[in-house]
PDB file of C-alpha atoms in Angstrom:
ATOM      1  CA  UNK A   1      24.665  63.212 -11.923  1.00 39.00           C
ATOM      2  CA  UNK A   2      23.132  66.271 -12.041  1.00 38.00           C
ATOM      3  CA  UNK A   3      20.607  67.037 -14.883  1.00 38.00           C
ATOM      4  CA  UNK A   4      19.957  69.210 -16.815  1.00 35.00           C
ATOM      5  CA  UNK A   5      17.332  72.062 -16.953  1.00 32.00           C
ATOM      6  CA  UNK A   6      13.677  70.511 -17.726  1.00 34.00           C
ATOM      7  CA  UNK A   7      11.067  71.958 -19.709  1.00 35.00           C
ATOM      8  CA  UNK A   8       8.676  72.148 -17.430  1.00 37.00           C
ATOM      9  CA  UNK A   9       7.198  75.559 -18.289  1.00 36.00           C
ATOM     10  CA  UNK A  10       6.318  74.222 -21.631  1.00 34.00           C
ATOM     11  CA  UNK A  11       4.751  71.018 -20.473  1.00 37.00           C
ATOM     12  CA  UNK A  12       3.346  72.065 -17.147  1.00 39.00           C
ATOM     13  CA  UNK A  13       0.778  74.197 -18.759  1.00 38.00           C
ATOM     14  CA  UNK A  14      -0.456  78.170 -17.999  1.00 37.00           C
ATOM     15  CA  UNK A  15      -1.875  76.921 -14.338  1.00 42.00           C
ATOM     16  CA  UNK A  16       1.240  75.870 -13.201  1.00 44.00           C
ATOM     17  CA  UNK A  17       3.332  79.017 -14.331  1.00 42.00           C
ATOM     18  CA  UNK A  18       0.624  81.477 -13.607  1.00 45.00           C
ATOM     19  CA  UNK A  19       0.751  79.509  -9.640  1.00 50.00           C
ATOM     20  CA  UNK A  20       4.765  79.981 -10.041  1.00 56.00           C
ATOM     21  CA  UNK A  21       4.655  83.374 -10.401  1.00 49.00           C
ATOM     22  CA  UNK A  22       5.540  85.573  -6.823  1.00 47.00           C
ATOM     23  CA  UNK A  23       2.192  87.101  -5.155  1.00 42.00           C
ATOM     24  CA  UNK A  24       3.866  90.181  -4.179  1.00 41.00           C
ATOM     25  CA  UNK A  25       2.086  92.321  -6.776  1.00 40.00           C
ATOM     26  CA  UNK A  26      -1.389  90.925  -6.260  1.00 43.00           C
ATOM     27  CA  UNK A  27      -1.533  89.996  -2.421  1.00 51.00           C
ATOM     28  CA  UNK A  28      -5.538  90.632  -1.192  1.00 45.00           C
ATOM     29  CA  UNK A  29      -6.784  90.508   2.475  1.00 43.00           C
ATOM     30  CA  UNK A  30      -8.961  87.639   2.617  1.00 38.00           C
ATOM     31  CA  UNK A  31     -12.535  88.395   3.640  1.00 36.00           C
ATOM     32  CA  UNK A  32     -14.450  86.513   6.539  1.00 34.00           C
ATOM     33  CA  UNK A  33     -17.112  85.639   4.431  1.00 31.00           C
ATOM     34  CA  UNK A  34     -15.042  84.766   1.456  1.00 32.00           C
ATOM     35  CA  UNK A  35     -14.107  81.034   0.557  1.00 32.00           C
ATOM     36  CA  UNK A  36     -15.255  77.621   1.326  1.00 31.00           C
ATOM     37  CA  UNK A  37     -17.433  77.662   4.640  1.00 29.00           C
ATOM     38  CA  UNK A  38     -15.285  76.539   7.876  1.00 33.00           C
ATOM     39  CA  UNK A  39     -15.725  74.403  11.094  1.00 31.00           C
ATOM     40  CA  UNK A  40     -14.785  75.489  14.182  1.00 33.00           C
ATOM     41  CA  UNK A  41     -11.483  74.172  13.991  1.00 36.00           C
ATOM     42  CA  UNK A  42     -10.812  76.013  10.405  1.00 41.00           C
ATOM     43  CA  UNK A  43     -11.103  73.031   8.088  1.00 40.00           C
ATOM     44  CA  UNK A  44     -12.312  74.203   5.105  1.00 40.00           C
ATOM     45  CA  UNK A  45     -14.139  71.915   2.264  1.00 40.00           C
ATOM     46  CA  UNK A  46     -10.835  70.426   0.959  1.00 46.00           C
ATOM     47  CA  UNK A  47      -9.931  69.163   4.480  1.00 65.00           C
ATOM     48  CA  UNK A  48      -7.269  72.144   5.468  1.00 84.00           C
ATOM     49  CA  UNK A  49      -7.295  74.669   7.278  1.00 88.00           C
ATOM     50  CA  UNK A  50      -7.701  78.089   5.574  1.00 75.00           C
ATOM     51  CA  UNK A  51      -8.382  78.800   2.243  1.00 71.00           C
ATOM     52  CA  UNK A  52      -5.113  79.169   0.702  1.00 89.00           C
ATOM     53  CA  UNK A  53      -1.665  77.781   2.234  1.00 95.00           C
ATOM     54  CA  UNK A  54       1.436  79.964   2.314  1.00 96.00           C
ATOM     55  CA  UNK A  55       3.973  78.058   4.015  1.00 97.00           C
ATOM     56  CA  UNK A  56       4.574  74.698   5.354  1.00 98.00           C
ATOM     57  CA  UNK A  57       6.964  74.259   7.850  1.00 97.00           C
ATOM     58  CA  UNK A  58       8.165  71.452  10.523  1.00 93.00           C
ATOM     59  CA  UNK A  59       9.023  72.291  14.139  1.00 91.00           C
ATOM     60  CA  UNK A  60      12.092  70.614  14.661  1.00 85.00           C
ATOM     61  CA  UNK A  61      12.009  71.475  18.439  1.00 83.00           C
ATOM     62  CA  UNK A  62       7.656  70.098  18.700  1.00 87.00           C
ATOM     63  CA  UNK A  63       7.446  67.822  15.969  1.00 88.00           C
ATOM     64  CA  UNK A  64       4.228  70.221  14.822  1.00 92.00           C
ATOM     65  CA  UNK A  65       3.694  70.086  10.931  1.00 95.00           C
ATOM     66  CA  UNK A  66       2.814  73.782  10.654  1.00 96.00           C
ATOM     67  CA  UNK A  67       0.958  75.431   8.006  1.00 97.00           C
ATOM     68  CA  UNK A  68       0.357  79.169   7.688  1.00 97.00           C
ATOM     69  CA  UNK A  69      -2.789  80.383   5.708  1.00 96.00           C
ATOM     70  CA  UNK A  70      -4.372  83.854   5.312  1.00 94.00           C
ATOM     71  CA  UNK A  71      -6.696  82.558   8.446  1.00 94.00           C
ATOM     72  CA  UNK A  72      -3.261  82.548  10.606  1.00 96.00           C
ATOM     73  CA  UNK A  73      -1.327  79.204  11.627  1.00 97.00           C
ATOM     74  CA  UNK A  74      -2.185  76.169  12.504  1.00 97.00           C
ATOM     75  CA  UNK A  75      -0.875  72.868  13.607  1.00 96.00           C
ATOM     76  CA  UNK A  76      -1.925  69.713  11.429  1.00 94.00           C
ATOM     77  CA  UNK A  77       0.203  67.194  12.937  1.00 91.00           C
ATOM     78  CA  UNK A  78      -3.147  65.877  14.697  1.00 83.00           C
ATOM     79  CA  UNK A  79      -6.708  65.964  13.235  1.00 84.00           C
ATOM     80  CA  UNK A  80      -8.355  68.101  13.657  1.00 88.00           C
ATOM     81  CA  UNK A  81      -6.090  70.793  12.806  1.00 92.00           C
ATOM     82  CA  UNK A  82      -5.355  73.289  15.789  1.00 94.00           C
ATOM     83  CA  UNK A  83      -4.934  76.907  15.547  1.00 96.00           C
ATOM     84  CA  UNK A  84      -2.323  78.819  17.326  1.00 97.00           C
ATOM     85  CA  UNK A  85      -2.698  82.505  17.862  1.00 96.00           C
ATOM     86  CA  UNK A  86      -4.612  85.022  16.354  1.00 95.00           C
ATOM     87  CA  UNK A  87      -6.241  85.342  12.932  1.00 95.00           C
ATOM     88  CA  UNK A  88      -3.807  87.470  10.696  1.00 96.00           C
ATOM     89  CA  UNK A  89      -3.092  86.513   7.069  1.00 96.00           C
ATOM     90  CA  UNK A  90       0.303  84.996   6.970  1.00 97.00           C
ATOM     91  CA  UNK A  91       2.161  85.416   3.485  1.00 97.00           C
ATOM     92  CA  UNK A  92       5.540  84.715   4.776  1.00 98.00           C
ATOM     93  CA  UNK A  93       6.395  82.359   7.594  1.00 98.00           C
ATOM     94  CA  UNK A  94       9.878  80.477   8.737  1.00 98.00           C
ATOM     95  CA  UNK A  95      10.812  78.700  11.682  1.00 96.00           C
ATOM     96  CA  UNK A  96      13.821  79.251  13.057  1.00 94.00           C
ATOM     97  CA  UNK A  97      16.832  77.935  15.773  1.00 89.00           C
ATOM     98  CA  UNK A  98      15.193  77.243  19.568  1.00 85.00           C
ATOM     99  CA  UNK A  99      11.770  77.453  18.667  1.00 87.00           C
ATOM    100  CA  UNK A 100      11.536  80.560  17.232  1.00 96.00           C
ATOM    101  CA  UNK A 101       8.689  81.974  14.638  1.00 98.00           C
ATOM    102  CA  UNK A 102       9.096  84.845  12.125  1.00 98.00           C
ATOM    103  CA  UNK A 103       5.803  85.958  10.055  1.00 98.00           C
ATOM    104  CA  UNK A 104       4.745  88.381   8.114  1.00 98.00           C
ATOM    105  CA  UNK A 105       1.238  89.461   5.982  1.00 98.00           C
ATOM    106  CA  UNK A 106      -1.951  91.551   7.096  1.00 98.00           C
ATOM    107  CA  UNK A 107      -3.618  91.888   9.961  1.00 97.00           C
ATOM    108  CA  UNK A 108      -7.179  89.440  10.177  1.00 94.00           C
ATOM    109  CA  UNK A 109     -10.371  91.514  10.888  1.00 92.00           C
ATOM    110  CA  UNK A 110     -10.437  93.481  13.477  1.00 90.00           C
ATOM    111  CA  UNK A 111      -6.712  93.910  14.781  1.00 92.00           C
ATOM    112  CA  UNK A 112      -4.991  97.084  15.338  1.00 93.00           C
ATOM    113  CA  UNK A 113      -1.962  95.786  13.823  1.00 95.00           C
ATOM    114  CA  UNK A 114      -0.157  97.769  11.011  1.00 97.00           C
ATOM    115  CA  UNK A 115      -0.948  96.743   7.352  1.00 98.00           C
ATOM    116  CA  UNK A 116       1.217  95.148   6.460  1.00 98.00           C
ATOM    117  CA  UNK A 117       2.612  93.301   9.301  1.00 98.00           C
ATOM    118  CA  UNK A 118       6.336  94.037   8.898  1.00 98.00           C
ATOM    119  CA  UNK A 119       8.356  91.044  10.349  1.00 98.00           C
ATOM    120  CA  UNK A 120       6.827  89.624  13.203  1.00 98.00           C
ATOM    121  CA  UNK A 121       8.780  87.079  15.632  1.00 98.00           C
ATOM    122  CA  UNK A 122       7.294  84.786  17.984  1.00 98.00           C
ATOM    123  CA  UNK A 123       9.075  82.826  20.938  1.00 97.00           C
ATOM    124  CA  UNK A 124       5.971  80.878  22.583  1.00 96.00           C
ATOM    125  CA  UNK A 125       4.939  78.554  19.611  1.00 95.00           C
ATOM    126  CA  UNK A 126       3.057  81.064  17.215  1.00 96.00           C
ATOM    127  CA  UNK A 127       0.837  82.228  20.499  1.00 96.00           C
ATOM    128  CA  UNK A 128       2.036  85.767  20.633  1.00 97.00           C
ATOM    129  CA  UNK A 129       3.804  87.762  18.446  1.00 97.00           C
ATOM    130  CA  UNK A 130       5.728  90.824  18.854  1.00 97.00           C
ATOM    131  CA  UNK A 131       6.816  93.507  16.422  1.00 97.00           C
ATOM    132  CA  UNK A 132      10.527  93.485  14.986  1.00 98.00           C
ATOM    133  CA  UNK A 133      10.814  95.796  12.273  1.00 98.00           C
ATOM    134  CA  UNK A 134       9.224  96.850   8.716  1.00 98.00           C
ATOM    135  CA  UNK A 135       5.498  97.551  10.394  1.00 98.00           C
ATOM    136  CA  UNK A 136       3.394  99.192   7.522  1.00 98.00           C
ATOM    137  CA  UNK A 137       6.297  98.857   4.818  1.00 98.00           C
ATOM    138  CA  UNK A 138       7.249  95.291   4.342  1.00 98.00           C
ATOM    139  CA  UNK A 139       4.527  92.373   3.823  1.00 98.00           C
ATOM    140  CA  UNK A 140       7.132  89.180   3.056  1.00 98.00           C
ATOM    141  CA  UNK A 141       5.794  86.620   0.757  1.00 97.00           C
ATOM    142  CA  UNK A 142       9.084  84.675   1.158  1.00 98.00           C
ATOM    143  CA  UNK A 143      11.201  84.438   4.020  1.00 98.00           C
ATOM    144  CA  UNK A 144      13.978  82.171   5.118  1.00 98.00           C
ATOM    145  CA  UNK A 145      16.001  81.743   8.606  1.00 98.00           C
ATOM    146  CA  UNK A 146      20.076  81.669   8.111  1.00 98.00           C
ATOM    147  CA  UNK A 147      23.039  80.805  10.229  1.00 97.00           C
ATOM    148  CA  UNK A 148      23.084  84.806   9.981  1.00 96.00           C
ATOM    149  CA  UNK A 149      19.955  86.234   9.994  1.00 97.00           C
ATOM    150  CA  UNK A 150      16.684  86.014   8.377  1.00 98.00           C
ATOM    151  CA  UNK A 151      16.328  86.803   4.154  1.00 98.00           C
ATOM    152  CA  UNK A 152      13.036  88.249   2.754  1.00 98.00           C
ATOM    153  CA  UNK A 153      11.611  89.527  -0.157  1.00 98.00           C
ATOM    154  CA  UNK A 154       8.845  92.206  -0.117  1.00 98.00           C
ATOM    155  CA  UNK A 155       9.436  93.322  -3.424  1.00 97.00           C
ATOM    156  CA  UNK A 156      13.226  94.040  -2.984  1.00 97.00           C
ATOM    157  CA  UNK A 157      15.436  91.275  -1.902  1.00 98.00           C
ATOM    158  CA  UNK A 158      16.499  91.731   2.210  1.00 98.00           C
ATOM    159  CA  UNK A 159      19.090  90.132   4.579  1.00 98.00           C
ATOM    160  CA  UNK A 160      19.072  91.411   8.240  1.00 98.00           C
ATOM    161  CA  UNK A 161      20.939  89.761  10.950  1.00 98.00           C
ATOM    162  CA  UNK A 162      18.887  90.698  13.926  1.00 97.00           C
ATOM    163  CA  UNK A 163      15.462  90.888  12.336  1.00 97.00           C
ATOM    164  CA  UNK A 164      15.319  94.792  12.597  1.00 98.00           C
ATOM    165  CA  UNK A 165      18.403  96.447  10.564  1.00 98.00           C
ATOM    166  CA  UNK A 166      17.906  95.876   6.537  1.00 98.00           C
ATOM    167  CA  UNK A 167      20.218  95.916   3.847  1.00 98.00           C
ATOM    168  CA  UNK A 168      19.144  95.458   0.353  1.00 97.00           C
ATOM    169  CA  UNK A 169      20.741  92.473  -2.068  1.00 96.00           C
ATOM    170  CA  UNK A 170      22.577  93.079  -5.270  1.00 89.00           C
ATOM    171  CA  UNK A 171      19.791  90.592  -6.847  1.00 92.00           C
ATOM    172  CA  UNK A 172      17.946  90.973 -10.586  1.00 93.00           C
ATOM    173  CA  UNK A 173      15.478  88.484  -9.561  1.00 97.00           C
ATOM    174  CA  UNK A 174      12.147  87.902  -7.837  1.00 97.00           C
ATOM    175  CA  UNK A 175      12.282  84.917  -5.528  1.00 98.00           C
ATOM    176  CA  UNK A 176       8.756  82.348  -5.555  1.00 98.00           C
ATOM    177  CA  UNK A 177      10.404  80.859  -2.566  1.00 98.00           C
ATOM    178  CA  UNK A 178      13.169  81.133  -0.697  1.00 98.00           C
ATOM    179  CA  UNK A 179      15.062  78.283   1.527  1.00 98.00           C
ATOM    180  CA  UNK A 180      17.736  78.290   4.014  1.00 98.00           C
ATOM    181  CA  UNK A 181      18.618  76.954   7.019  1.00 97.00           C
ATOM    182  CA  UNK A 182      19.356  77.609  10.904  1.00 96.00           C
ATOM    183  CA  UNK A 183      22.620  75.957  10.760  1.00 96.00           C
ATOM    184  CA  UNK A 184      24.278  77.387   7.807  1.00 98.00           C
ATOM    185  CA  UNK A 185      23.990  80.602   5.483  1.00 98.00           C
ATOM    186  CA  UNK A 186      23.413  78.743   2.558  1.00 98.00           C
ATOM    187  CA  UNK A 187      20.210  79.625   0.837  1.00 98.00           C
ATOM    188  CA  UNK A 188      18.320  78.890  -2.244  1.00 98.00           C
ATOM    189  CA  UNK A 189      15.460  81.044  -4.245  1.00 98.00           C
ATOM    190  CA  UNK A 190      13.552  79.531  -6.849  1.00 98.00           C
ATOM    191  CA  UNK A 191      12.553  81.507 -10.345  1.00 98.00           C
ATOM    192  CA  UNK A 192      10.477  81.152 -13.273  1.00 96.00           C
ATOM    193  CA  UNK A 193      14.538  81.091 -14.675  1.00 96.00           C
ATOM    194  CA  UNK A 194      15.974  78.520 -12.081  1.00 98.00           C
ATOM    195  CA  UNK A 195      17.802  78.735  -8.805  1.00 98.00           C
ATOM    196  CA  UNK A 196      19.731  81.223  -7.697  1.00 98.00           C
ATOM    197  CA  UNK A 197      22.229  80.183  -4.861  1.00 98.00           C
ATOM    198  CA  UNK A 198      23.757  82.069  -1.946  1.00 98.00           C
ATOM    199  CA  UNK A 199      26.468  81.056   0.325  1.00 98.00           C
ATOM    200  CA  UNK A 200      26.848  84.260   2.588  1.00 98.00           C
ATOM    201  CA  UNK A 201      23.058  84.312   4.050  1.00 98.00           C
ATOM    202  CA  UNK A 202      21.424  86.102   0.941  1.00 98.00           C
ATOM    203  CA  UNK A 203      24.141  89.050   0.164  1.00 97.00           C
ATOM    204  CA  UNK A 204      25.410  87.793  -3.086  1.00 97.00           C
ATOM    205  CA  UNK A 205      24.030  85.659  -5.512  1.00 98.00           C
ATOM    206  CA  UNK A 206      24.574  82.835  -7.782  1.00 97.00           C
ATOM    207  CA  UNK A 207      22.671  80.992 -10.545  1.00 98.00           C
ATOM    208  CA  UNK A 208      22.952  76.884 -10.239  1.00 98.00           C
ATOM    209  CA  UNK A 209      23.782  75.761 -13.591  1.00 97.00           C
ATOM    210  CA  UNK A 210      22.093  73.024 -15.742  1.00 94.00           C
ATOM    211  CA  UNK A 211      19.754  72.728 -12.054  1.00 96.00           C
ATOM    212  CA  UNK A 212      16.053  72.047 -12.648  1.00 98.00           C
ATOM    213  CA  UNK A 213      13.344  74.654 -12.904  1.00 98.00           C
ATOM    214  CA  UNK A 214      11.596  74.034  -9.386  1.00 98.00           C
ATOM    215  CA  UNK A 215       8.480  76.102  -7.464  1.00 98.00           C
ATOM    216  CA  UNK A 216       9.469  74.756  -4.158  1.00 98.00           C
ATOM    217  CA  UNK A 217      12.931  74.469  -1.718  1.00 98.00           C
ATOM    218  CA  UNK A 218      13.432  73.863   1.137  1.00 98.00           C
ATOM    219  CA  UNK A 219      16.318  72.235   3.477  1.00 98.00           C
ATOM    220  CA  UNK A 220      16.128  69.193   5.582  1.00 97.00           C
ATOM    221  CA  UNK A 221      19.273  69.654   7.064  1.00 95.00           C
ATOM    222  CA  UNK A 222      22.486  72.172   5.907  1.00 97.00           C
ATOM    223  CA  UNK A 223      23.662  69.516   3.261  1.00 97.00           C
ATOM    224  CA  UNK A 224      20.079  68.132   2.164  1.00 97.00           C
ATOM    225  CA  UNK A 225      17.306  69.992   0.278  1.00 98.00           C
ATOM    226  CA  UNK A 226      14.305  69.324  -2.190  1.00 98.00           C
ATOM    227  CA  UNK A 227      12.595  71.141  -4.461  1.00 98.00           C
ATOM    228  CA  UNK A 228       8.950  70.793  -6.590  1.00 98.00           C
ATOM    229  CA  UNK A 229       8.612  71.757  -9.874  1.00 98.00           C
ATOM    230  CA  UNK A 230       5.437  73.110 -10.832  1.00 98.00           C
ATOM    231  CA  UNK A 231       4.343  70.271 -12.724  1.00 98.00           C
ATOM    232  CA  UNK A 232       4.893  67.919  -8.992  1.00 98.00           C
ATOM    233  CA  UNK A 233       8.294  66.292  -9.567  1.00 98.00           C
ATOM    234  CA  UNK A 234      10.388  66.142  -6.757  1.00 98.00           C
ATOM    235  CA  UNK A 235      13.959  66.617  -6.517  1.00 98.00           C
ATOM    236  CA  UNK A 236      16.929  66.322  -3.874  1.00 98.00           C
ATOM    237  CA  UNK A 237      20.052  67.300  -3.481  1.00 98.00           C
ATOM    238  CA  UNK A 238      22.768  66.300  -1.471  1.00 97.00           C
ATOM    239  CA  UNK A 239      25.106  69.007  -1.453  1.00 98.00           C
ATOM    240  CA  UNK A 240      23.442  71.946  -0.533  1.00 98.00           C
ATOM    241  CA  UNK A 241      21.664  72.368  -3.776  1.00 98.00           C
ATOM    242  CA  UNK A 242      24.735  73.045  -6.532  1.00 98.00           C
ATOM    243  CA  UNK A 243      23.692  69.242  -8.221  1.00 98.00           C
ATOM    244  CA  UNK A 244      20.154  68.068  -8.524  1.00 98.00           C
ATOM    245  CA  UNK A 245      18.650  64.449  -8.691  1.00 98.00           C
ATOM    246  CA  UNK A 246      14.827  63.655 -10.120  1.00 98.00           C
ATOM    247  CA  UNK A 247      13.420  61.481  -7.511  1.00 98.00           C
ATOM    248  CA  UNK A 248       9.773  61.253  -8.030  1.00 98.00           C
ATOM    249  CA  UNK A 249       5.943  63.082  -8.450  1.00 98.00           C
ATOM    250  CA  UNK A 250       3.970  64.755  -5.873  1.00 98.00           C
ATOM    251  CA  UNK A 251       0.541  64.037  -7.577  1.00 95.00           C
ATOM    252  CA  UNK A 252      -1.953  66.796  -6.337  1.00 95.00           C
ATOM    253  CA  UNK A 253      -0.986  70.453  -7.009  1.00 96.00           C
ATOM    254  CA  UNK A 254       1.322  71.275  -4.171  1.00 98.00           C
ATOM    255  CA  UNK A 255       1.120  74.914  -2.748  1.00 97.00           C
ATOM    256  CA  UNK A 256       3.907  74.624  -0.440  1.00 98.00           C
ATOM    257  CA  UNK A 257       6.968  72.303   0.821  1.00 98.00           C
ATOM    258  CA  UNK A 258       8.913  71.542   4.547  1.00 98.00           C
ATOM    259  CA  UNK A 259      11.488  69.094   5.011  1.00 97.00           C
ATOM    260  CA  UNK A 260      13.401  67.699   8.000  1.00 93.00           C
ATOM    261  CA  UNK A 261      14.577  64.690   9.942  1.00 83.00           C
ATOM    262  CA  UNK A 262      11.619  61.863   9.471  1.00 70.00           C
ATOM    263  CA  UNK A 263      11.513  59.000  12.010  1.00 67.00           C
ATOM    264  CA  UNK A 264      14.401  56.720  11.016  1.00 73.00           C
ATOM    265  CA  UNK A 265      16.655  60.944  11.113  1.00 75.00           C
ATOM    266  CA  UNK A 266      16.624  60.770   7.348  1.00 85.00           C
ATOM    267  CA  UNK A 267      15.532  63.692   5.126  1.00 93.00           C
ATOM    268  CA  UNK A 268      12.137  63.760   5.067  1.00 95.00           C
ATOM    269  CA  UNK A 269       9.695  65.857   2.495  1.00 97.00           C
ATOM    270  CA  UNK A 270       6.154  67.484   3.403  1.00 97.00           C
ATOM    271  CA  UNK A 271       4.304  69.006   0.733  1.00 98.00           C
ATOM    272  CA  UNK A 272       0.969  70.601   1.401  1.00 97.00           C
ATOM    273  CA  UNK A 273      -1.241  70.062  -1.678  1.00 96.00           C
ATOM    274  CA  UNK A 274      -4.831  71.562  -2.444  1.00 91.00           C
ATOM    275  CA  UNK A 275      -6.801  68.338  -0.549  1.00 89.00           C
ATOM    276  CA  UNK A 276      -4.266  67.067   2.345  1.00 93.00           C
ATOM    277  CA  UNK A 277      -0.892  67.881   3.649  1.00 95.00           C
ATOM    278  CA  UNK A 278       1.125  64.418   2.335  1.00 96.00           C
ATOM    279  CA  UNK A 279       5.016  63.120   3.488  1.00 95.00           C
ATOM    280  CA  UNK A 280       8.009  61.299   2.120  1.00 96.00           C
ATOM    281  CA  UNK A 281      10.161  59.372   3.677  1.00 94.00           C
ATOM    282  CA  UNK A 282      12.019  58.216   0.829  1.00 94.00           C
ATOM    283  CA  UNK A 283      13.800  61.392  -0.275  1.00 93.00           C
ATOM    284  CA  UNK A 284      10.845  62.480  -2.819  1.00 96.00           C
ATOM    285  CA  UNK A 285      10.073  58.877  -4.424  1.00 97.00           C
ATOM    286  CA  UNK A 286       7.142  58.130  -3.049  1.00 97.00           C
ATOM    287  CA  UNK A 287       4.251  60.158  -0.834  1.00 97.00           C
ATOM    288  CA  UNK A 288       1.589  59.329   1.583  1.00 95.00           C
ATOM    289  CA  UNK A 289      -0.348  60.848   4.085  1.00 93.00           C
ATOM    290  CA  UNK A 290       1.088  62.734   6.720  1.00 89.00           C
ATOM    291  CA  UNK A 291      -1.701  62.667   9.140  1.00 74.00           C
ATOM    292  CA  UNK A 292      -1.768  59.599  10.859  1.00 54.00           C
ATOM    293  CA  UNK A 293      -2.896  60.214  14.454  1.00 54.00           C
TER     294      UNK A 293
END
């Protein structure tokens, strides 16, 4: 059964809804100098890479866990942590269908890149990156791949179907995250109010009645997805995210969510949390560390 809208913003305390609230309106460029001192693989005093996570995000096609921090993107499926590419600060990042990257943020220090980045799309693993659209107008703090096309919010909520034509959404919301999938044009945003729903890749818009108040989506599949609430419980749903089952507690502050096919090809959850990036292959119940080679 499904149940019905938590509390959580009450019991969760200011941290968590000050954290819930989108960075659009107070995005920074981080500074070289700034934040806990790295190694030379980027592992920072809480044991991951950059100071501040963005997006988490499995490579179906690899197997790489993938995190994307404002010191670029790296891959933490082994330890140390690897980094791919160049140093640019990545707000918004999304895998998509064959292998395919899409980014967005600020250029690192140094680059002759636009501020901000625009959407950026990348079909070598996160190596290179070349320019789609939006350079010096758009920096994406959430972004989503579709059956369709790619969604993004930059301040205005945007569908495009080739990652270079926009059209604005109908939407009187601001998105913390939002969730789709490569395989269908279902996709979820998450608000301080609940979730909205959309089941034509981001044009039109629906709230999710009596759903829970989560931080967090993301899909494992077209049918399964999970969200985090700011407080750390997890939830799943099986049908695309109209009904909503409690499941369990991620118990660090989480800062972003992936979720795919795990070992056994059920619906697995990562969540990257403040000290360690952790997994669950129990549809949310339980956690443990993801890291294991």
């Amino acid at each position: 059964m499904p149940l019905a809208k938590p509390s959580l913003y009450r019991s969760a305390g200011v941290a968590a809804l000050l954290a819930f609230l989108p960075a659009t309106a107070a995005c920074t460029q981080p500074s070289p100098s700034s934040g806990p001192a790295e190694s030379s693989h980027g592992m920072t005093d809480n044991a991951l890479p950059g100071n501040h996570v963005h997006a988490l995000a499995v490579n179906s096609a690899s197997g790489q866990v993938l995190l994307a921090t404002h010191e670029g993107l790296f891959d933490v499926t082994v330890t140390p942590a690897t980094k791919i590419g160049d140093t640019n600060d990545l707000m918004g990042f999304t895998v998509g269908a064959g292998n395919v990257f899409y980014a967005s943020g600020h250029p690192g220090p140094g680059s002759s890149l636009p501020d901000p980045l625009g959407l950026m799309k990348s079909t070598d693993g996160g190596k290179t990156w070349e320019a789609l659209s939006r350079q010096g107008e758009s920096d994406f703090h959430a972004l989503t791949v579709t059956k369709s096309g790619i969604v993004g919010y930059d301040g205005q909520l945007r569908g495009s179907a080739d990652g270079k034509a926009w059209e604005v959404a109908a939407a009187g919301f601001a998105p913390a995250v939002l969730a789709g999938h490569a395989d269908s044009d279902t996709v979820l945003a998450t608000t301080e109010n609940g979730i909205q729903r959309s089941t034509d890749g981001g044009k039109t818009w629906k709230a999710v009645p009596d759903g829970p108040v989560i931080q967090f989506a993301a899909f494992a599949d077209p049918t399964d997805a999970f969200g985090v609430a700011p407080d750390g419980t997890t939830y799943h749903s099986a049908d695309a995210g109209v009904t909503w089952t409690r499941k369990g507690r991620v118990a660090s502050e989480v800062q972003a969510i992936a979720a795919g096919s795990g070992p056994s090809g059920t619906p697995s959850l990562w969540a990257a949390t403040i000290d360690e990036v952790v997994v669950s292959t129990d549809g949310g119940a339980t956690f443990g560390p993801a890291n294991t080679k």
